[in-house]
PDB file of C-alpha atoms in Angstrom:
ATOM      1  CA  MET Y   1      64.130 178.001  82.307  1.00 56.00           C
ATOM      2  CA  THR Y   2      62.288 176.262  79.464  1.00 65.00           C
ATOM      3  CA  LEU Y   3      62.201 172.493  79.109  1.00 65.00           C
ATOM      4  CA  LYS Y   4      62.026 170.736  75.762  1.00 76.00           C
ATOM      5  CA  ARG Y   5      58.629 169.208  75.108  1.00 77.00           C
ATOM      6  CA  TYR Y   6      59.914 165.641  75.089  1.00 74.00           C
ATOM      7  CA  SER Y   7      62.755 165.922  77.572  1.00 75.00           C
ATOM      8  CA  TYR Y   8      62.868 163.391  80.396  1.00 72.00           C
ATOM      9  CA  SER Y   9      61.724 166.042  82.884  1.00 70.00           C
ATOM     10  CA  SER Y  10      58.698 167.170  80.880  1.00 74.00           C
ATOM     11  CA  LEU Y  11      57.234 163.818  79.819  1.00 81.00           C
ATOM     12  CA  ASP Y  12      53.900 163.134  81.493  1.00 87.00           C
ATOM     13  CA  LEU Y  13      50.618 161.329  80.759  1.00 91.00           C
ATOM     14  CA  TYR Y  14      49.612 163.988  78.247  1.00 92.00           C
ATOM     15  CA  THR Y  15      52.840 164.113  76.233  1.00 87.00           C
ATOM     16  CA  LEU Y  16      53.230 160.317  76.365  1.00 90.00           C
ATOM     17  CA  GLU Y  17      49.749 159.936  74.888  1.00 92.00           C
ATOM     18  CA  GLU Y  18      50.711 162.451  72.225  1.00 92.00           C
ATOM     19  CA  LEU Y  19      53.810 160.371  71.416  1.00 92.00           C
ATOM     20  CA  ARG Y  20      51.816 157.138  71.270  1.00 93.00           C
ATOM     21  CA  ARG Y  21      49.439 158.702  68.740  1.00 95.00           C
ATOM     22  CA  LYS Y  22      52.305 160.046  66.677  1.00 94.00           C
ATOM     23  CA  TYR Y  23      53.920 156.625  66.694  1.00 95.00           C
ATOM     24  CA  HIS Y  24      50.783 154.840  65.491  1.00 94.00           C
ATOM     25  CA  PHE Y  25      50.277 157.207  62.571  1.00 95.00           C
ATOM     26  CA  CYS Y  26      53.930 157.137  61.423  1.00 94.00           C
ATOM     27  CA  THR Y  27      55.504 154.998  58.730  1.00 95.00           C
ATOM     28  CA  SER Y  28      58.266 152.620  59.813  1.00 95.00           C
ATOM     29  CA  THR Y  29      60.902 155.141  58.729  1.00 95.00           C
ATOM     30  CA  ASP Y  30      59.258 157.962  60.667  1.00 96.00           C
ATOM     31  CA  ARG Y  31      58.870 155.736  63.725  1.00 96.00           C
ATOM     32  CA  ILE Y  32      62.630 155.209  63.758  1.00 96.00           C
ATOM     33  CA  ARG Y  33      63.160 158.966  63.383  1.00 95.00           C
ATOM     34  CA  LEU Y  34      60.843 159.529  66.350  1.00 94.00           C
ATOM     35  CA  LEU Y  35      62.634 156.916  68.471  1.00 94.00           C
ATOM     36  CA  ARG Y  36      66.018 158.407  67.568  1.00 93.00           C
ATOM     37  CA  ARG Y  37      64.789 161.890  68.471  1.00 90.00           C
ATOM     38  CA  LEU Y  38      63.483 160.696  71.838  1.00 89.00           C
ATOM     39  CA  ARG Y  39      66.746 158.957  72.611  1.00 88.00           C
ATOM     40  CA  ARG Y  40      68.526 162.229  71.952  1.00 85.00           C
ATOM     41  CA  THR Y  41      66.176 164.567  73.848  1.00 81.00           C
ATOM     42  CA  ALA Y  42      64.909 162.332  76.657  1.00 75.00           C
ATOM     43  CA  GLY Y  43      68.111 160.363  77.203  1.00 76.00           C
ATOM     44  CA  ASN Y  44      66.436 157.104  76.186  1.00 80.00           C
ATOM     45  CA  VAL Y  45      63.241 155.849  74.608  1.00 87.00           C
ATOM     46  CA  PRO Y  46      60.371 156.106  77.137  1.00 88.00           C
ATOM     47  CA  GLU Y  47      59.177 152.711  78.342  1.00 88.00           C
ATOM     48  CA  GLU Y  48      55.746 153.205  76.766  1.00 90.00           C
ATOM     49  CA  LEU Y  49      57.268 153.665  73.300  1.00 92.00           C
ATOM     50  CA  LEU Y  50      59.894 150.999  73.874  1.00 93.00           C
ATOM     51  CA  GLU Y  51      57.036 148.554  74.341  1.00 94.00           C
ATOM     52  CA  LEU Y  52      55.467 149.674  71.055  1.00 95.00           C
ATOM     53  CA  ALA Y  53      58.786 149.262  69.233  1.00 96.00           C
ATOM     54  CA  LEU Y  54      59.362 145.773  70.643  1.00 96.00           C
ATOM     55  CA  ALA Y  55      55.961 144.675  69.337  1.00 95.00           C
ATOM     56  CA  ASP Y  56      56.106 146.614  66.062  1.00 96.00           C
ATOM     57  CA  GLU Y  57      54.979 144.673  62.992  1.00 96.00           C
ATOM     58  CA  SER Y  58      57.973 146.048  61.087  1.00 96.00           C
ATOM     59  CA  SER Y  59      61.206 144.084  61.561  1.00 96.00           C
ATOM     60  CA  VAL Y  60      63.065 147.271  60.548  1.00 96.00           C
ATOM     61  CA  VAL Y  61      61.761 149.055  63.656  1.00 97.00           C
ATOM     62  CA  ARG Y  62      62.419 146.050  65.884  1.00 97.00           C
ATOM     63  CA  GLY Y  63      65.914 145.783  64.423  1.00 97.00           C
ATOM     64  CA  TRP Y  64      66.601 149.436  65.230  1.00 96.00           C
ATOM     65  CA  ILE Y  65      65.474 149.089  68.830  1.00 96.00           C
ATOM     66  CA  ALA Y  66      67.490 145.857  69.180  1.00 96.00           C
ATOM     67  CA  ARG Y  67      70.640 147.649  68.080  1.00 95.00           C
ATOM     68  CA  HIS Y  68      70.134 151.080  69.683  1.00 93.00           C
ATOM     69  CA  GLY Y  69      67.568 150.722  72.459  1.00 91.00           C
ATOM     70  CA  ASP Y  70      68.243 151.072  76.171  1.00 89.00           C
ATOM     71  CA  LEU Y  71      67.113 147.538  76.999  1.00 87.00           C
ATOM     72  CA  HIS Y  72      67.142 147.759  80.769  1.00 81.00           C
ATOM     73  CA  THR Y  73      65.077 144.657  81.575  1.00 83.00           C
ATOM     74  CA  ALA Y  74      65.662 140.972  80.941  1.00 86.00           C
ATOM     75  CA  ASP Y  75      62.200 140.743  79.384  1.00 90.00           C
ATOM     76  CA  CYS Y  76      63.138 143.236  76.638  1.00 90.00           C
ATOM     77  CA  LYS Y  77      66.306 141.328  75.794  1.00 91.00           C
ATOM     78  CA  ASN Y  78      64.615 137.927  75.865  1.00 92.00           C
ATOM     79  CA  ARG Y  79      61.859 139.068  73.517  1.00 94.00           C
ATOM     80  CA  LEU Y  80      64.428 140.276  71.002  1.00 94.00           C
ATOM     81  CA  LYS Y  81      66.559 137.149  71.415  1.00 92.00           C
ATOM     82  CA  THR Y  82      63.532 135.078  70.352  1.00 94.00           C
ATOM     83  CA  ASP Y  83      62.275 137.470  67.663  1.00 96.00           C
ATOM     84  CA  PRO Y  84      61.070 135.604  64.536  1.00 96.00           C
ATOM     85  CA  ASP Y  85      63.366 137.720  62.330  1.00 97.00           C
ATOM     86  CA  GLU Y  86      67.003 136.561  62.243  1.00 96.00           C
ATOM     87  CA  TYR Y  87      68.329 140.070  61.574  1.00 97.00           C
ATOM     88  CA  VAL Y  88      66.583 141.426  64.693  1.00 97.00           C
ATOM     89  CA  ARG Y  89      68.124 138.661  66.801  1.00 96.00           C
ATOM     90  CA  ALA Y  90      71.530 139.433  65.335  1.00 97.00           C
ATOM     91  CA  ALA Y  91      71.226 143.231  65.754  1.00 96.00           C
ATOM     92  CA  LEU Y  92      70.892 142.724  69.494  1.00 95.00           C
ATOM     93  CA  TRP Y  93      74.547 141.623  69.564  1.00 95.00           C
ATOM     94  CA  GLU Y  94      75.702 145.018  68.276  1.00 95.00           C
ATOM     95  CA  ASN Y  95      73.952 146.849  71.130  1.00 94.00           C
ATOM     96  CA  GLU Y  96      76.794 147.862  73.442  1.00 88.00           C
ATOM     97  CA  GLY Y  97      74.341 148.364  76.302  1.00 86.00           C
ATOM     98  CA  ILE Y  98      73.606 144.648  76.642  1.00 85.00           C
ATOM     99  CA  ILE Y  99      77.270 143.593  76.789  1.00 82.00           C
ATOM    100  CA  PRO Y 100      78.974 144.174  80.162  1.00 77.00           C
ATOM    101  CA  ILE Y 101      82.281 146.008  79.810  1.00 73.00           C
ATOM    102  CA  GLY Y 102      85.026 143.516  80.504  1.00 74.00           C
ATOM    103  CA  LEU Y 103      82.940 140.436  79.637  1.00 82.00           C
ATOM    104  CA  SER Y 104      85.345 137.511  79.890  1.00 88.00           C
ATOM    105  CA  HIS Y 105      86.993 135.949  76.861  1.00 90.00           C
ATOM    106  CA  LYS Y 106      85.447 132.616  77.873  1.00 93.00           C
ATOM    107  CA  LYS Y 107      81.909 134.075  77.752  1.00 93.00           C
ATOM    108  CA  TRP Y 108      82.536 135.794  74.419  1.00 93.00           C
ATOM    109  CA  LEU Y 109      83.878 132.518  73.032  1.00 95.00           C
ATOM    110  CA  GLU Y 110      80.861 130.548  74.272  1.00 94.00           C
ATOM    111  CA  ASN Y 111      78.440 132.988  72.650  1.00 93.00           C
ATOM    112  CA  PHE Y 112      80.432 133.225  69.428  1.00 96.00           C
ATOM    113  CA  THR Y 113      80.684 129.440  69.070  1.00 95.00           C
ATOM    114  CA  THR Y 114      76.904 128.944  69.207  1.00 94.00           C
ATOM    115  CA  ALA Y 115      75.981 132.023  67.130  1.00 95.00           C
ATOM    116  CA  SER Y 116      74.911 132.123  63.486  1.00 95.00           C
ATOM    117  CA  LEU Y 117      77.088 133.905  60.922  1.00 96.00           C
ATOM    118  CA  LEU Y 118      74.704 136.879  60.936  1.00 97.00           C
ATOM    119  CA  GLU Y 119      74.982 137.114  64.732  1.00 97.00           C
ATOM    120  CA  ARG Y 120      78.770 136.826  64.541  1.00 97.00           C
ATOM    121  CA  LEU Y 121      78.933 139.673  62.030  1.00 97.00           C
ATOM    122  CA  ALA Y 122      76.962 141.795  64.508  1.00 97.00           C
ATOM    123  CA  MET Y 123      79.138 140.692  67.444  1.00 96.00           C
ATOM    124  CA  VAL Y 124      82.404 141.830  65.863  1.00 96.00           C
ATOM    125  CA  ARG Y 125      80.843 145.269  65.352  1.00 96.00           C
ATOM    126  CA  ASN Y 126      80.049 145.620  69.071  1.00 94.00           C
ATOM    127  CA  PRO Y 127      82.266 148.298  70.719  1.00 89.00           C
ATOM    128  CA  HIS Y 128      83.071 145.871  73.554  1.00 90.00           C
ATOM    129  CA  PHE Y 129      84.033 142.914  71.340  1.00 92.00           C
ATOM    130  CA  ASP Y 130      86.755 140.787  72.935  1.00 91.00           C
ATOM    131  CA  GLU Y 131      90.198 141.576  71.514  1.00 89.00           C
ATOM    132  CA  ASN Y 132      91.520 138.052  72.126  1.00 91.00           C
ATOM    133  CA  LEU Y 133      88.687 136.582  70.098  1.00 95.00           C
ATOM    134  CA  ALA Y 134      89.413 139.132  67.368  1.00 94.00           C
ATOM    135  CA  GLN Y 135      93.005 137.870  67.226  1.00 93.00           C
ATOM    136  CA  MET Y 136      91.753 134.290  66.901  1.00 95.00           C
ATOM    137  CA  ILE Y 137      89.634 135.330  63.921  1.00 95.00           C
ATOM    138  CA  PHE Y 138      92.591 137.094  62.276  1.00 94.00           C
ATOM    139  CA  ASP Y 139      94.900 134.112  62.868  1.00 94.00           C
ATOM    140  CA  LEU Y 140      94.818 131.868  59.774  1.00 93.00           C
ATOM    141  CA  ASP Y 141      96.608 129.114  61.717  1.00 92.00           C
ATOM    142  CA  ASP Y 142      93.933 129.018  64.431  1.00 92.00           C
ATOM    143  CA  GLU Y 143      91.289 126.541  63.296  1.00 93.00           C
ATOM    144  CA  SER Y 144      89.575 126.176  66.679  1.00 94.00           C
ATOM    145  CA  LEU Y 145      86.611 128.348  65.625  1.00 94.00           C
ATOM    146  CA  GLY Y 146      85.885 126.188  62.578  1.00 94.00           C
ATOM    147  CA  LEU Y 147      85.702 129.209  60.257  1.00 95.00           C
ATOM    148  CA  SER Y 148      85.705 128.852  56.499  1.00 93.00           C
ATOM    149  CA  GLU Y 149      88.077 131.109  54.572  1.00 91.00           C
ATOM    150  CA  GLN Y 150      85.127 133.129  53.276  1.00 93.00           C
ATOM    151  CA  ASP Y 151      83.556 133.603  56.720  1.00 95.00           C
ATOM    152  CA  ARG Y 152      86.898 134.557  58.267  1.00 94.00           C
ATOM    153  CA  ASN Y 153      87.315 137.162  55.530  1.00 93.00           C
ATOM    154  CA  ARG Y 154      83.849 138.573  56.197  1.00 95.00           C
ATOM    155  CA  LEU Y 155      84.412 138.729  59.952  1.00 96.00           C
ATOM    156  CA  THR Y 156      87.795 140.461  59.748  1.00 94.00           C
ATOM    157  CA  ARG Y 157      86.391 143.099  57.394  1.00 93.00           C
ATOM    158  CA  ALA Y 158      83.450 143.646  59.725  1.00 95.00           C
ATOM    159  CA  TYR Y 159      85.785 144.032  62.726  1.00 93.00           C
ATOM    160  CA  LEU Y 160      87.892 146.564  60.817  1.00 91.00           C
ATOM    161  CA  SER Y 161      84.713 148.616  60.296  1.00 92.00           C
ATOM    162  CA  ASN Y 162      84.171 148.762  64.086  1.00 91.00           C
ATOM    163  CA  LYS Y 163      85.259 152.361  64.671  1.00 87.00           C
ATOM    164  CA  THR Y 164      85.253 152.134  68.464  1.00 82.00           C
ATOM    165  CA  ALA Y 165      87.358 148.974  68.474  1.00 80.00           C
ATOM    166  CA  MET Y 166      89.768 150.451  65.957  1.00 79.00           C
ATOM    167  CA  THR Y 167      90.386 153.597  68.026  1.00 75.00           C
ATOM    168  CA  ARG Y 168      90.772 152.014  71.464  1.00 69.00           C
ATOM    169  CA  GLY Y 169      93.762 153.370  73.323  1.00 52.00           C
ATOM    170  CA  LEU Y 170      94.447 156.074  70.730  1.00 54.00           C
ATOM    171  CA  GLY Y 171      93.038 158.986  72.735  1.00 54.00           C
ATOM    172  CA  ASN Y 172      94.952 161.641  74.630  1.00 55.00           C
ATOM    173  CA  TYR Y 173      95.599 161.399  78.353  1.00 48.00           C
ATOM    174  CA  GLY Y 174      92.745 163.829  78.974  1.00 51.00           C
ATOM    175  CA  ASP Y 175      90.293 161.263  77.608  1.00 52.00           C
ATOM    176  CA  TRP Y 176      90.693 159.169  80.788  1.00 49.00           C
ATOM    177  CA  PRO Y 177      90.093 161.681  83.615  1.00 57.00           C
ATOM    178  CA  GLY Y 178      89.518 158.949  86.199  1.00 57.00           C
ATOM    179  CA  LEU Y 179      92.838 157.196  85.621  1.00 51.00           C
ATOM    180  CA  GLU Y 180      96.288 157.933  86.924  1.00 54.00           C
ATOM    181  CA  THR Y 181      99.029 158.621  84.349  1.00 58.00           C
ATOM    182  CA  TYR Y 182     100.587 155.168  84.776  1.00 46.00           C
ATOM    183  CA  GLU Y 183      97.150 153.535  84.337  1.00 55.00           C
ATOM    184  CA  VAL Y 184      96.543 155.437  81.095  1.00 51.00           C
ATOM    185  CA  TYR Y 185      99.986 154.339  79.928  1.00 48.00           C
ATOM    186  CA  ASP Y 186      99.044 150.698  80.617  1.00 58.00           C
ATOM    187  CA  VAL Y 187      95.770 151.094  78.676  1.00 56.00           C
ATOM    188  CA  LYS Y 188      97.531 152.589  75.658  1.00 59.00           C
ATOM    189  CA  LYS Y 189     100.279 149.960  75.835  1.00 69.00           C
ATOM    190  CA  HIS Y 190      97.724 147.126  75.991  1.00 69.00           C
ATOM    191  CA  TRP Y 191      95.831 148.289  72.920  1.00 64.00           C
ATOM    192  CA  GLY Y 192      99.025 149.111  71.071  1.00 73.00           C
ATOM    193  CA  GLU Y 193     100.124 145.497  71.540  1.00 81.00           C
ATOM    194  CA  HIS Y 194      96.697 144.285  70.378  1.00 80.00           C
ATOM    195  CA  PHE Y 195      96.854 146.244  67.126  1.00 79.00           C
ATOM    196  CA  HIS Y 196     100.460 145.218  66.563  1.00 83.00           C
ATOM    197  CA  GLU Y 197      99.361 141.579  66.815  1.00 87.00           C
ATOM    198  CA  LEU Y 198      96.411 142.129  64.457  1.00 86.00           C
ATOM    199  CA  TRP Y 199      98.634 143.657  61.784  1.00 87.00           C
ATOM    200  CA  ARG Y 200     101.195 140.870  62.240  1.00 91.00           C
ATOM    201  CA  LEU Y 201      98.483 138.271  61.691  1.00 90.00           C
ATOM    202  CA  ALA Y 202      96.934 140.200  58.805  1.00 87.00           C
ATOM    203  CA  ALA Y 203     100.308 140.319  57.056  1.00 89.00           C
ATOM    204  CA  LYS Y 204     100.192 136.511  56.766  1.00 87.00           C
ATOM    205  CA  TRP Y 205      96.998 136.610  54.703  1.00 86.00           C
ATOM    206  CA  PRO Y 206      97.309 135.894  50.963  1.00 82.00           C
ATOM    207  CA  ASP Y 207      96.690 138.716  48.497  1.00 72.00           C
ATOM    208  CA  PRO Y 208      92.890 138.716  47.978  1.00 64.00           C
ATOM    209  CA  GLY Y 209      93.271 140.014  44.419  1.00 61.00           C
ATOM    210  CA  ASP Y 210      89.918 140.971  42.980  1.00 50.00           C
ATOM    211  CA  THR Y 211      87.910 138.474  45.016  1.00 54.00           C
ATOM    212  CA  GLU Y 212      84.698 139.922  46.436  1.00 54.00           C
ATOM    213  CA  TYR Y 213      82.686 138.543  49.339  1.00 46.00           C
TER     214      TYR Y 213
END
């Protein structure tokens, strides 16, 4: 049996030092390639390199780790939440690992209400984004979020680009091995009703014509 050089099982003081040196001599683009490779081969970015990425002088690298990193400690999340770059702070909201599955509508609403537009555009791209909040955004008659017509347009388009959200409940029964048949039926029914409501609300929108946002 041969282990990959940078697999989780084969990382040690020697190979971690090798990775640190590689990281320091890489460009920002190559650092992201290295982090992506480690996530694939080691299961996640080793803590030593995660620390380097969090403190990287390049906001592009910090933005990548905010969106894709396995941020398992509160310290990691807090550092990115207070990053000086607005994009990095926003990218954290697209990281599905920091959002608990089944986060309540109330919590989503609280976070959305206090977020900047950039953060909101990241939120609606999160695979766990709340479907009830999505319906509020699509509903032209719901003014409780205080959205301008232009921002509502931007947010709905961003949500429609969320591949995971758009394919919820569309899998075959074999995609939910831990659920009973009736439970799978309920899941598919729930998401079917959600999409039906989205398309009903979307049908009320005026023809955008050639307007670009």
